[in-house]
PDB file of C-alpha atoms in Angstrom:
ATOM      1  CA  MET A   1     133.262-128.346 -99.865  1.00 41.00           C
ATOM      2  CA  LYS A   2     131.445-131.139-101.832  1.00 41.00           C
ATOM      3  CA  GLY A   3     131.957-131.372-105.468  1.00 39.00           C
ATOM      4  CA  ASN A   4     129.230-132.325-108.107  1.00 38.00           C
ATOM      5  CA  THR A   5     125.827-133.685-106.894  1.00 37.00           C
ATOM      6  CA  MET A   6     122.415-134.479-108.498  1.00 33.00           C
ATOM      7  CA  ALA A   7     119.986-131.967-108.889  1.00 39.00           C
ATOM      8  CA  ASP A   8     117.864-133.421-106.635  1.00 47.00           C
ATOM      9  CA  SER A   9     119.894-133.644-103.757  1.00 55.00           C
ATOM     10  CA  PRO A  10     119.849-131.096-101.030  1.00 60.00           C
ATOM     11  CA  ILE A  11     122.173-127.967-101.411  1.00 62.00           C
ATOM     12  CA  VAL A  12     122.939-127.985 -97.590  1.00 63.00           C
ATOM     13  CA  HIS A  13     123.570-131.463 -95.950  1.00 58.00           C
ATOM     14  CA  TRP A  14     121.528-130.920 -92.532  1.00 55.00           C
ATOM     15  CA  PHE A  15     119.487-132.817 -90.304  1.00 52.00           C
ATOM     16  CA  PRO A  16     115.896-132.202 -89.259  1.00 54.00           C
ATOM     17  CA  GLY A  17     116.650-132.971 -85.562  1.00 62.00           C
ATOM     18  CA  HIS A  18     118.564-129.583 -85.517  1.00 62.00           C
ATOM     19  CA  MET A  19     115.590-127.563 -86.063  1.00 63.00           C
ATOM     20  CA  ALA A  20     113.527-129.892 -83.306  1.00 70.00           C
ATOM     21  CA  LYS A  21     116.521-129.053 -80.707  1.00 73.00           C
ATOM     22  CA  ALA A  22     116.901-125.381 -81.722  1.00 70.00           C
ATOM     23  CA  THR A  23     113.394-124.959 -80.916  1.00 76.00           C
ATOM     24  CA  ARG A  24     113.147-126.750 -77.688  1.00 82.00           C
ATOM     25  CA  MET A  25     116.301-124.532 -76.698  1.00 80.00           C
ATOM     26  CA  ILE A  26     114.930-121.296 -77.758  1.00 81.00           C
ATOM     27  CA  THR A  27     111.531-122.367 -75.742  1.00 86.00           C
ATOM     28  CA  GLU A  28     113.670-122.964 -72.415  1.00 86.00           C
ATOM     29  CA  TYR A  29     115.785-119.533 -73.236  1.00 85.00           C
ATOM     30  CA  ILE A  30     112.584-117.242 -73.696  1.00 89.00           C
ATOM     31  CA  LYS A  31     110.928-118.602 -70.469  1.00 89.00           C
ATOM     32  CA  LYS A  32     113.676-117.046 -68.786  1.00 88.00           C
ATOM     33  CA  VAL A  33     113.883-113.445 -70.151  1.00 93.00           C
ATOM     34  CA  ASP A  34     111.256-110.429 -70.760  1.00 93.00           C
ATOM     35  CA  VAL A  35     112.531-109.191 -74.014  1.00 95.00           C
ATOM     36  CA  VAL A  36     113.520-111.224 -77.183  1.00 93.00           C
ATOM     37  CA  ILE A  37     115.740-109.590 -79.657  1.00 94.00           C
ATOM     38  CA  GLU A  38     116.137-111.381 -82.921  1.00 93.00           C
ATOM     39  CA  LEU A  39     119.301-110.957 -84.931  1.00 94.00           C
ATOM     40  CA  LEU A  40     119.148-111.320 -88.225  1.00 96.00           C
ATOM     41  CA  ASP A  41     121.909-110.825 -91.106  1.00 96.00           C
ATOM     42  CA  ALA A  42     120.583-107.753 -93.333  1.00 97.00           C
ATOM     43  CA  ARG A  43     121.831-109.600 -96.558  1.00 97.00           C
ATOM     44  CA  ILE A  44     119.434-112.290 -95.751  1.00 96.00           C
ATOM     45  CA  PRO A  45     116.538-111.218 -93.562  1.00 96.00           C
ATOM     46  CA  ARG A  46     114.318-114.028 -94.524  1.00 93.00           C
ATOM     47  CA  SER A  47     117.005-116.555 -94.894  1.00 91.00           C
ATOM     48  CA  SER A  48     118.504-115.967 -91.474  1.00 90.00           C
ATOM     49  CA  ALA A  49     115.185-115.663 -89.800  1.00 88.00           C
ATOM     50  CA  ASN A  50     113.899-118.711 -87.516  1.00 78.00           C
ATOM     51  CA  PRO A  51     110.279-119.249 -88.728  1.00 73.00           C
ATOM     52  CA  VAL A  52     109.025-120.238 -85.213  1.00 76.00           C
ATOM     53  CA  ILE A  53     110.404-117.455 -83.252  1.00 80.00           C
ATOM     54  CA  THR A  54     107.525-115.094 -83.732  1.00 76.00           C
ATOM     55  CA  GLU A  55     105.195-117.897 -82.244  1.00 79.00           C
ATOM     56  CA  LEU A  56     107.512-118.656 -79.414  1.00 83.00           C
ATOM     57  CA  VAL A  57     107.797-115.309 -78.385  1.00 86.00           C
ATOM     58  CA  GLY A  58     104.061-114.646 -77.585  1.00 84.00           C
ATOM     59  CA  GLN A  59     103.350-111.520 -75.747  1.00 86.00           C
ATOM     60  CA  LYS A  60     106.951-110.395 -74.947  1.00 91.00           C
ATOM     61  CA  PRO A  61     108.369-107.598 -76.652  1.00 93.00           C
ATOM     62  CA  HIS A  62     110.052-108.452 -79.875  1.00 93.00           C
ATOM     63  CA  ILE A  63     112.908-106.639 -81.648  1.00 96.00           C
ATOM     64  CA  VAL A  64     114.391-107.220 -84.743  1.00 97.00           C
ATOM     65  CA  LEU A  65     117.755-106.393 -85.529  1.00 97.00           C
ATOM     66  CA  LEU A  66     118.987-106.025 -89.163  1.00 98.00           C
ATOM     67  CA  ASN A  67     122.810-106.575 -88.420  1.00 97.00           C
ATOM     68  CA  LYS A  68     125.469-106.244 -90.982  1.00 95.00           C
ATOM     69  CA  VAL A  69     124.070-103.454 -93.019  1.00 96.00           C
ATOM     70  CA  ASP A  70     127.280-102.249 -93.819  1.00 94.00           C
ATOM     71  CA  LEU A  71     127.454-105.255 -96.380  1.00 95.00           C
ATOM     72  CA  ALA A  72     123.541-104.883 -97.589  1.00 96.00           C
ATOM     73  CA  ASP A  73     122.199-103.014-100.284  1.00 96.00           C
ATOM     74  CA  PRO A  74     120.685 -99.416 -98.353  1.00 97.00           C
ATOM     75  CA  LYS A  75     117.616 -99.615-100.558  1.00 97.00           C
ATOM     76  CA  ALA A  76     116.920-103.233 -99.816  1.00 97.00           C
ATOM     77  CA  THR A  77     117.108-102.489 -95.875  1.00 98.00           C
ATOM     78  CA  LYS A  78     115.081 -99.407 -96.051  1.00 98.00           C
ATOM     79  CA  GLU A  79     112.369-101.984 -97.611  1.00 97.00           C
ATOM     80  CA  TRP A  80     112.690-104.786 -95.297  1.00 98.00           C
ATOM     81  CA  THR A  81     112.686-102.180 -92.360  1.00 98.00           C
ATOM     82  CA  GLU A  82     109.248-101.034 -93.698  1.00 97.00           C
ATOM     83  CA  PHE A  83     108.052-105.017 -94.133  1.00 96.00           C
ATOM     84  CA  PHE A  84     108.567-105.518 -90.302  1.00 95.00           C
ATOM     85  CA  THR A  85     107.288-102.494 -89.446  1.00 96.00           C
ATOM     86  CA  LYS A  86     104.024-102.806 -91.110  1.00 96.00           C
ATOM     87  CA  GLN A  87     103.757-106.233 -89.127  1.00 91.00           C
ATOM     88  CA  GLY A  88     103.716-104.484 -85.924  1.00 91.00           C
ATOM     89  CA  ILE A  89     107.588-105.684 -85.115  1.00 93.00           C
ATOM     90  CA  THR A  90     110.233-103.187 -83.670  1.00 96.00           C
ATOM     91  CA  VAL A  91     113.165-103.061 -86.157  1.00 97.00           C
ATOM     92  CA  LEU A  92     116.360-101.488 -85.951  1.00 97.00           C
ATOM     93  CA  ALA A  93     119.210-101.546 -88.836  1.00 97.00           C
ATOM     94  CA  ILE A  94     122.309-102.045 -86.940  1.00 96.00           C
ATOM     95  CA  ASP A  95     126.019-102.825 -87.672  1.00 95.00           C
ATOM     96  CA  SER A  96     127.590-104.864 -84.415  1.00 91.00           C
ATOM     97  CA  LYS A  97     131.083-104.588 -85.938  1.00 90.00           C
ATOM     98  CA  SER A  98     131.288-100.729 -85.500  1.00 90.00           C
ATOM     99  CA  GLY A  99     128.555-100.493 -82.691  1.00 89.00           C
ATOM    100  CA  LYS A 100     126.251 -98.553 -85.010  1.00 91.00           C
ATOM    101  CA  GLY A 101     122.818 -98.646 -83.375  1.00 92.00           C
ATOM    102  CA  ASN A 102     123.963 -99.511 -80.042  1.00 91.00           C
ATOM    103  CA  LYS A 103     122.418 -96.587 -78.264  1.00 91.00           C
ATOM    104  CA  LYS A 104     119.375 -96.678 -79.960  1.00 94.00           C
ATOM    105  CA  LEU A 105     118.981-100.355 -79.086  1.00 94.00           C
ATOM    106  CA  ILE A 106     119.350 -99.649 -75.337  1.00 92.00           C
ATOM    107  CA  SER A 107     116.962 -97.134 -75.312  1.00 93.00           C
ATOM    108  CA  THR A 108     114.695 -98.898 -77.554  1.00 95.00           C
ATOM    109  CA  VAL A 109     114.861-102.197 -74.937  1.00 94.00           C
ATOM    110  CA  GLU A 110     114.448 -99.328 -72.197  1.00 91.00           C
ATOM    111  CA  ARG A 111     110.945 -97.806 -73.792  1.00 93.00           C
ATOM    112  CA  LEU A 112     109.677-101.723 -74.417  1.00 94.00           C
ATOM    113  CA  SER A 113     110.452-103.173 -70.953  1.00 91.00           C
ATOM    114  CA  LYS A 114     108.939 -99.907 -69.191  1.00 90.00           C
ATOM    115  CA  PRO A 115     105.300-101.457 -69.022  1.00 91.00           C
ATOM    116  CA  ILE A 116     106.995-104.764 -67.482  1.00 89.00           C
ATOM    117  CA  ILE A 117     108.490-102.734 -64.619  1.00 89.00           C
ATOM    118  CA  ASP A 118     105.468-100.886 -63.957  1.00 90.00           C
ATOM    119  CA  ARG A 119     103.639-103.827 -63.529  1.00 89.00           C
ATOM    120  CA  TRP A 120     106.099-105.001 -60.987  1.00 89.00           C
ATOM    121  CA  VAL A 121     105.691-101.856 -59.062  1.00 88.00           C
ATOM    122  CA  ALA A 122     101.752-102.105 -59.110  1.00 90.00           C
ATOM    123  CA  LYS A 123     102.064-105.778 -57.851  1.00 89.00           C
ATOM    124  CA  GLY A 124     104.771-104.671 -55.037  1.00 88.00           C
ATOM    125  CA  ILE A 125     107.093-106.755 -56.603  1.00 84.00           C
ATOM    126  CA  ARG A 126     110.835-105.712 -55.881  1.00 78.00           C
ATOM    127  CA  SER A 127     112.506-104.498 -59.183  1.00 74.00           C
ATOM    128  CA  ARG A 128     115.250-106.191 -60.749  1.00 83.00           C
ATOM    129  CA  SER A 129     116.881-105.860 -63.926  1.00 89.00           C
ATOM    130  CA  VAL A 130     115.105-106.373 -67.038  1.00 92.00           C
ATOM    131  CA  ARG A 131     116.394-109.827 -68.538  1.00 93.00           C
ATOM    132  CA  ILE A 132     117.225-109.806 -72.333  1.00 94.00           C
ATOM    133  CA  ILE A 133     117.771-112.513 -74.756  1.00 91.00           C
ATOM    134  CA  ILE A 134     119.720-112.248 -78.382  1.00 90.00           C
ATOM    135  CA  LEU A 135     118.878-114.951 -80.660  1.00 87.00           C
ATOM    136  CA  GLY A 136     120.725-115.648 -83.758  1.00 83.00           C
ATOM    137  CA  ILE A 137     122.289-117.754 -86.261  1.00 80.00           C
ATOM    138  CA  PRO A 138     126.146-118.430 -86.242  1.00 77.00           C
ATOM    139  CA  ASN A 139     128.065-115.959 -87.925  1.00 81.00           C
ATOM    140  CA  VAL A 140     125.330-113.202 -87.683  1.00 87.00           C
ATOM    141  CA  GLY A 141     127.369-111.198 -85.170  1.00 88.00           C
ATOM    142  CA  LYS A 142     125.771-112.193 -82.127  1.00 87.00           C
ATOM    143  CA  SER A 143     128.873-112.232 -80.135  1.00 85.00           C
ATOM    144  CA  THR A 144     130.101-109.169 -81.627  1.00 89.00           C
ATOM    145  CA  LEU A 145     127.261-107.640 -80.477  1.00 91.00           C
ATOM    146  CA  ILE A 146     126.974-108.616 -76.785  1.00 88.00           C
ATOM    147  CA  ASN A 147     130.839-107.599 -76.689  1.00 87.00           C
ATOM    148  CA  SER A 148     130.100-104.273 -77.910  1.00 88.00           C
ATOM    149  CA  LEU A 149     127.093-103.889 -75.712  1.00 88.00           C
ATOM    150  CA  ALA A 150     128.832-105.207 -72.635  1.00 84.00           C
ATOM    151  CA  GLY A 151     131.790-103.026 -73.366  1.00 78.00           C
ATOM    152  CA  SER A 152     135.531-104.367 -72.579  1.00 48.00           C
ATOM    153  CA  ALA A 153     134.712-105.097 -69.092  1.00 41.00           C
ATOM    154  CA  ALA A 154     131.744-107.144 -69.423  1.00 49.00           C
ATOM    155  CA  THR A 155     130.272-108.473 -66.232  1.00 43.00           C
ATOM    156  CA  ARG A 156     129.369-112.016 -66.363  1.00 47.00           C
ATOM    157  CA  THR A 157     127.343-113.259 -63.399  1.00 43.00           C
ATOM    158  CA  ALA A 158     127.712-116.449 -61.919  1.00 39.00           C
ATOM    159  CA  ASN A 159     125.343-119.584 -63.240  1.00 37.00           C
ATOM    160  CA  LYS A 160     121.954-118.459 -61.132  1.00 42.00           C
ATOM    161  CA  ALA A 161     119.769-121.028 -59.163  1.00 33.00           C
ATOM    162  CA  GLY A 162     117.035-122.452 -61.638  1.00 35.00           C
ATOM    163  CA  HIS A 163     119.086-121.677 -64.549  1.00 38.00           C
ATOM    164  CA  THR A 164     120.683-124.354 -67.151  1.00 39.00           C
ATOM    165  CA  ARG A 165     123.924-124.988 -66.190  1.00 43.00           C
ATOM    166  CA  GLY A 166     126.485-123.125 -68.226  1.00 50.00           C
ATOM    167  CA  GLN A 167     124.439-120.184 -69.195  1.00 66.00           C
ATOM    168  CA  GLN A 168     125.676-116.614 -67.929  1.00 77.00           C
ATOM    169  CA  TRP A 169     124.262-113.336 -67.765  1.00 84.00           C
ATOM    170  CA  VAL A 170     125.856-110.152 -68.932  1.00 87.00           C
ATOM    171  CA  LYS A 171     125.337-106.693 -67.258  1.00 86.00           C
ATOM    172  CA  ILE A 172     124.789-104.091 -70.458  1.00 84.00           C
ATOM    173  CA  GLY A 173     123.252-101.394 -68.199  1.00 76.00           C
ATOM    174  CA  LYS A 174     122.078-100.451 -64.778  1.00 78.00           C
ATOM    175  CA  ASN A 175     118.965-102.047 -64.985  1.00 85.00           C
ATOM    176  CA  LEU A 176     119.458-104.565 -68.193  1.00 90.00           C
ATOM    177  CA  GLU A 177     120.750-108.037 -68.247  1.00 91.00           C
ATOM    178  CA  LEU A 178     121.451-110.217 -71.325  1.00 91.00           C
ATOM    179  CA  LEU A 179     121.376-114.231 -71.499  1.00 87.00           C
ATOM    180  CA  ASP A 180     124.643-115.005 -73.153  1.00 76.00           C
ATOM    181  CA  THR A 181     123.450-118.208 -75.509  1.00 72.00           C
ATOM    182  CA  PRO A 182     125.211-120.340 -78.322  1.00 66.00           C
ATOM    183  CA  GLY A 183     124.315-119.364 -81.759  1.00 62.00           C
ATOM    184  CA  VAL A 184     121.529-121.765 -82.974  1.00 65.00           C
ATOM    185  CA  LEU A 185     121.424-122.585 -86.573  1.00 60.00           C
ATOM    186  CA  TRP A 186     118.139-123.447 -88.019  1.00 61.00           C
ATOM    187  CA  PRO A 187     118.225-123.348 -91.861  1.00 50.00           C
ATOM    188  CA  LYS A 188     114.871-123.889 -93.504  1.00 53.00           C
ATOM    189  CA  LEU A 189     115.866-126.807 -95.557  1.00 58.00           C
ATOM    190  CA  GLU A 190     112.814-127.081 -97.458  1.00 69.00           C
ATOM    191  CA  ASP A 191     113.735-123.834 -98.900  1.00 77.00           C
ATOM    192  CA  GLN A 192     116.804-124.466-100.998  1.00 82.00           C
ATOM    193  CA  ARG A 193     117.369-121.394-102.107  1.00 87.00           C
ATOM    194  CA  ALA A 194     117.402-120.193 -98.642  1.00 87.00           C
ATOM    195  CA  ALA A 195     119.909-122.607 -97.413  1.00 86.00           C
ATOM    196  CA  ALA A 196     122.196-121.752-100.267  1.00 90.00           C
ATOM    197  CA  ARG A 197     122.116-117.974 -99.082  1.00 93.00           C
ATOM    198  CA  LEU A 198     123.098-119.274 -95.757  1.00 90.00           C
ATOM    199  CA  ALA A 199     126.076-120.930 -97.306  1.00 91.00           C
ATOM    200  CA  MET A 200     126.915-117.868 -99.441  1.00 94.00           C
ATOM    201  CA  THR A 201     127.110-115.704 -96.240  1.00 93.00           C
ATOM    202  CA  GLY A 202     129.153-118.056 -94.083  1.00 89.00           C
ATOM    203  CA  ALA A 203     126.435-119.034 -91.744  1.00 84.00           C
ATOM    204  CA  VAL A 204     126.809-122.869 -92.586  1.00 80.00           C
ATOM    205  CA  SER A 205     130.149-124.516 -92.582  1.00 79.00           C
ATOM    206  CA  ASP A 206     131.746-124.834 -95.601  1.00 83.00           C
ATOM    207  CA  ASP A 207     132.172-128.530 -95.825  1.00 81.00           C
ATOM    208  CA  VAL A 208     128.229-129.144 -95.370  1.00 80.00           C
ATOM    209  CA  TYR A 209     127.078-127.833 -98.669  1.00 87.00           C
ATOM    210  CA  ASP A 210     127.412-128.218-102.366  1.00 90.00           C
ATOM    211  CA  LEU A 211     129.680-125.493-103.497  1.00 93.00           C
ATOM    212  CA  GLU A 212     128.778-125.862-107.175  1.00 94.00           C
ATOM    213  CA  HIS A 213     125.059-125.363-106.760  1.00 92.00           C
ATOM    214  CA  VAL A 214     125.487-122.449-104.369  1.00 94.00           C
ATOM    215  CA  MET A 215     127.742-120.415-106.540  1.00 96.00           C
ATOM    216  CA  LYS A 216     125.401-121.320-109.378  1.00 95.00           C
ATOM    217  CA  GLN A 217     122.545-119.383-107.407  1.00 94.00           C
ATOM    218  CA  LEU A 218     125.163-116.473-106.511  1.00 96.00           C
ATOM    219  CA  LEU A 219     126.101-116.031-110.370  1.00 97.00           C
ATOM    220  CA  ASN A 220     122.575-116.206-111.336  1.00 96.00           C
ATOM    221  CA  HIS A 221     121.601-113.638-109.111  1.00 95.00           C
ATOM    222  CA  LEU A 222     124.342-111.480-110.153  1.00 96.00           C
ATOM    223  CA  LEU A 223     123.860-111.896-113.847  1.00 96.00           C
ATOM    224  CA  THR A 224     120.185-111.166-113.455  1.00 95.00           C
ATOM    225  CA  ASN A 225     120.452-108.270-111.038  1.00 93.00           C
ATOM    226  CA  THR A 226     123.981-106.495-111.324  1.00 94.00           C
ATOM    227  CA  PRO A 227     125.578-107.795-114.140  1.00 96.00           C
ATOM    228  CA  ASN A 228     127.700-104.686-114.367  1.00 95.00           C
ATOM    229  CA  ILE A 229     129.392-105.741-111.193  1.00 95.00           C
ATOM    230  CA  LEU A 230     130.680-109.045-113.104  1.00 96.00           C
ATOM    231  CA  VAL A 231     132.002-107.070-115.916  1.00 96.00           C
ATOM    232  CA  GLU A 232     133.699-104.467-114.144  1.00 96.00           C
ATOM    233  CA  ARG A 233     135.217-106.809-111.147  1.00 96.00           C
ATOM    234  CA  TYR A 234     136.315-109.526-113.627  1.00 97.00           C
ATOM    235  CA  LYS A 235     136.621-107.584-116.835  1.00 96.00           C
ATOM    236  CA  LEU A 236     134.290-109.743-118.773  1.00 96.00           C
ATOM    237  CA  LYS A 237     133.355-109.286-122.309  1.00 95.00           C
ATOM    238  CA  GLU A 238     129.702-109.228-123.692  1.00 93.00           C
ATOM    239  CA  GLU A 239     130.031-112.654-125.358  1.00 94.00           C
ATOM    240  CA  GLU A 240     131.075-114.184-122.245  1.00 95.00           C
ATOM    241  CA  MET A 241     128.156-112.698-119.931  1.00 96.00           C
ATOM    242  CA  THR A 242     125.378-115.170-121.467  1.00 94.00           C
ATOM    243  CA  ASP A 243     125.216-117.889-118.854  1.00 96.00           C
ATOM    244  CA  VAL A 244     126.610-118.771-115.525  1.00 96.00           C
ATOM    245  CA  ASP A 245     128.827-121.241-116.753  1.00 96.00           C
ATOM    246  CA  THR A 246     130.367-119.413-119.433  1.00 97.00           C
ATOM    247  CA  ILE A 247     130.928-116.545-116.984  1.00 97.00           C
ATOM    248  CA  LEU A 248     132.428-119.193-114.219  1.00 97.00           C
ATOM    249  CA  GLU A 249     134.777-120.456-117.009  1.00 97.00           C
ATOM    250  CA  SER A 250     135.915-116.765-118.278  1.00 97.00           C
ATOM    251  CA  ILE A 251     136.625-115.464-114.546  1.00 97.00           C
ATOM    252  CA  GLY A 252     138.893-119.072-113.848  1.00 97.00           C
ATOM    253  CA  ARG A 253     141.018-118.263-116.689  1.00 96.00           C
ATOM    254  CA  ARG A 254     141.029-114.421-116.176  1.00 95.00           C
ATOM    255  CA  ARG A 255     142.322-115.346-112.509  1.00 96.00           C
ATOM    256  CA  GLY A 256     144.692-118.161-113.424  1.00 94.00           C
ATOM    257  CA  CYS A 257     142.518-120.969-112.093  1.00 96.00           C
ATOM    258  CA  LEU A 258     144.179-123.664-114.450  1.00 94.00           C
ATOM    259  CA  VAL A 259     145.275-127.066-114.136  1.00 92.00           C
ATOM    260  CA  SER A 260     147.449-128.915-116.381  1.00 89.00           C
ATOM    261  CA  GLY A 261     146.351-128.658-120.009  1.00 89.00           C
ATOM    262  CA  GLY A 262     144.895-125.090-119.461  1.00 90.00           C
ATOM    263  CA  VAL A 263     141.897-126.690-118.265  1.00 95.00           C
ATOM    264  CA  VAL A 264     139.910-124.253-115.509  1.00 96.00           C
ATOM    265  CA  ASP A 265     139.786-125.270-111.958  1.00 97.00           C
ATOM    266  CA  PHE A 266     136.443-124.541-111.497  1.00 97.00           C
ATOM    267  CA  ASP A 267     136.140-125.208-107.668  1.00 96.00           C
ATOM    268  CA  LYS A 268     138.873-122.661-107.020  1.00 97.00           C
ATOM    269  CA  ALA A 269     137.523-120.095-109.385  1.00 97.00           C
ATOM    270  CA  ARG A 270     134.311-120.691-107.269  1.00 97.00           C
ATOM    271  CA  ARG A 271     135.798-119.907-103.962  1.00 97.00           C
ATOM    272  CA  ILE A 272     137.648-116.672-105.563  1.00 97.00           C
ATOM    273  CA  ILE A 273     134.128-115.319-106.252  1.00 97.00           C
ATOM    274  CA  LEU A 274     132.733-116.474-102.988  1.00 97.00           C
ATOM    275  CA  GLN A 275     135.186-114.769-101.159  1.00 96.00           C
ATOM    276  CA  ASP A 276     134.801-111.669-103.364  1.00 97.00           C
ATOM    277  CA  TYR A 277     131.390-111.607-102.260  1.00 96.00           C
ATOM    278  CA  ARG A 278     131.667-111.962 -98.802  1.00 94.00           C
ATOM    279  CA  ASN A 279     134.351-109.212 -98.515  1.00 93.00           C
ATOM    280  CA  THR A 280     132.348-106.769-100.297  1.00 93.00           C
ATOM    281  CA  LYS A 281     134.322-106.835-103.425  1.00 96.00           C
ATOM    282  CA  LEU A 282     131.269-107.078-105.637  1.00 96.00           C
ATOM    283  CA  GLY A 283     129.549-104.211-103.743  1.00 94.00           C
ATOM    284  CA  THR A 284     126.899-104.227-101.281  1.00 95.00           C
ATOM    285  CA  ILE A 285     124.361-106.953-102.123  1.00 95.00           C
ATOM    286  CA  THR A 286     121.076-107.936-100.250  1.00 97.00           C
ATOM    287  CA  LEU A 287     120.004-111.540-101.572  1.00 96.00           C
ATOM    288  CA  ASP A 288     116.743-111.683-100.141  1.00 96.00           C
ATOM    289  CA  LYS A 289     114.078-109.727-101.578  1.00 95.00           C
ATOM    290  CA  VAL A 290     110.746-108.573 -99.681  1.00 95.00           C
ATOM    291  CA  ASP A 291     108.308-109.742-102.372  1.00 91.00           C
ATOM    292  CA  GLU A 292     109.936-113.062-102.927  1.00 85.00           C
ATOM    293  CA  GLU A 293     108.485-116.190-102.276  1.00 72.00           C
ATOM    294  CA  PRO A 294     110.069-119.108-100.827  1.00 61.00           C
ATOM    295  CA  TYR A 295     111.367-121.765-103.297  1.00 57.00           C
ATOM    296  CA  TYR A 296     110.695-125.318-103.134  1.00 52.00           C
ATOM    297  CA  PRO A 297     112.215-127.309-105.910  1.00 51.00           C
ATOM    298  CA  GLU A 298     110.518-130.525-106.947  1.00 49.00           C
ATOM    299  CA  ASN A 299     112.718-133.445-107.135  1.00 41.00           C
ATOM    300  CA  GLY A 300     115.027-133.347-109.990  1.00 40.00           C
ATOM    301  CA  GLU A 301     114.493-129.790-110.621  1.00 46.00           C
ATOM    302  CA  ASP A 302     117.786-127.636-111.146  1.00 47.00           C
ATOM    303  CA  THR A 303     118.083-125.232-107.835  1.00 46.00           C
ATOM    304  CA  GLN A 304     120.394-122.834-109.798  1.00 48.00           C
ATOM    305  CA  ASN A 305     118.079-120.188-109.963  1.00 51.00           C
ATOM    306  CA  GLY A 306     118.724-117.356-107.486  1.00 54.00           C
TER     307      GLY A 306
END
């Protein structure tokens, strides 16, 4: 992980070409399927969403899945579910690891695809399996969900004529086939708060972001929204809860993150807190709020606010 950087440097170091490449790939994938499933991290539904998916989906059935609900705040998940529903988007809250929500997902796909099958029948087209795609960023649980839906005896068909080499179809039901695709990362780099939250949840590789800035955002979020969690987890005193720098130093000392001379190893302390967050040692926390606006800091403006 990188050390200190200037405040006007990006939190996540990525390249614009990745977004363009992701868009091209998604466009090609969507052409091949009947139903599009968008898999989001329930902790960061906005930050983990591809801003161009709705546009590319067009008139095809579109399902949004809020995954990892076991790691998210239940109240916030309910608010996000209502948010998508109001936009006319079918949304389900699931946990791909435990399989929670799988049956409802299958029945929802079957319901949404019925008009498609009816059109085939009306036109005299020989019925085929309904083709589905699950789009999601890395580490959002796509592979876990696909394996869970397919079962241990996943039927992966051979490459089909007319399809890009290397793509495979997974049978997940009598009349359902899933296009197995790699996870595509599309961080909205203009919104550095979203980029930081992708880093917090592990969606971005740990060697491409600024650890100091990411942890300032996480600590600021905790201090602002759930200070009691910090106090309980790290046994902090009231006078140590004044700002994120004091909190970090206090946690570092309590957890023995010291080098010669009794100086705190701040990076080690940051990693301990980050792992505690990812492992829900800090509770179930949703970082994205429904009523929150994207954050685009000006050059030189500190991006620590969470």
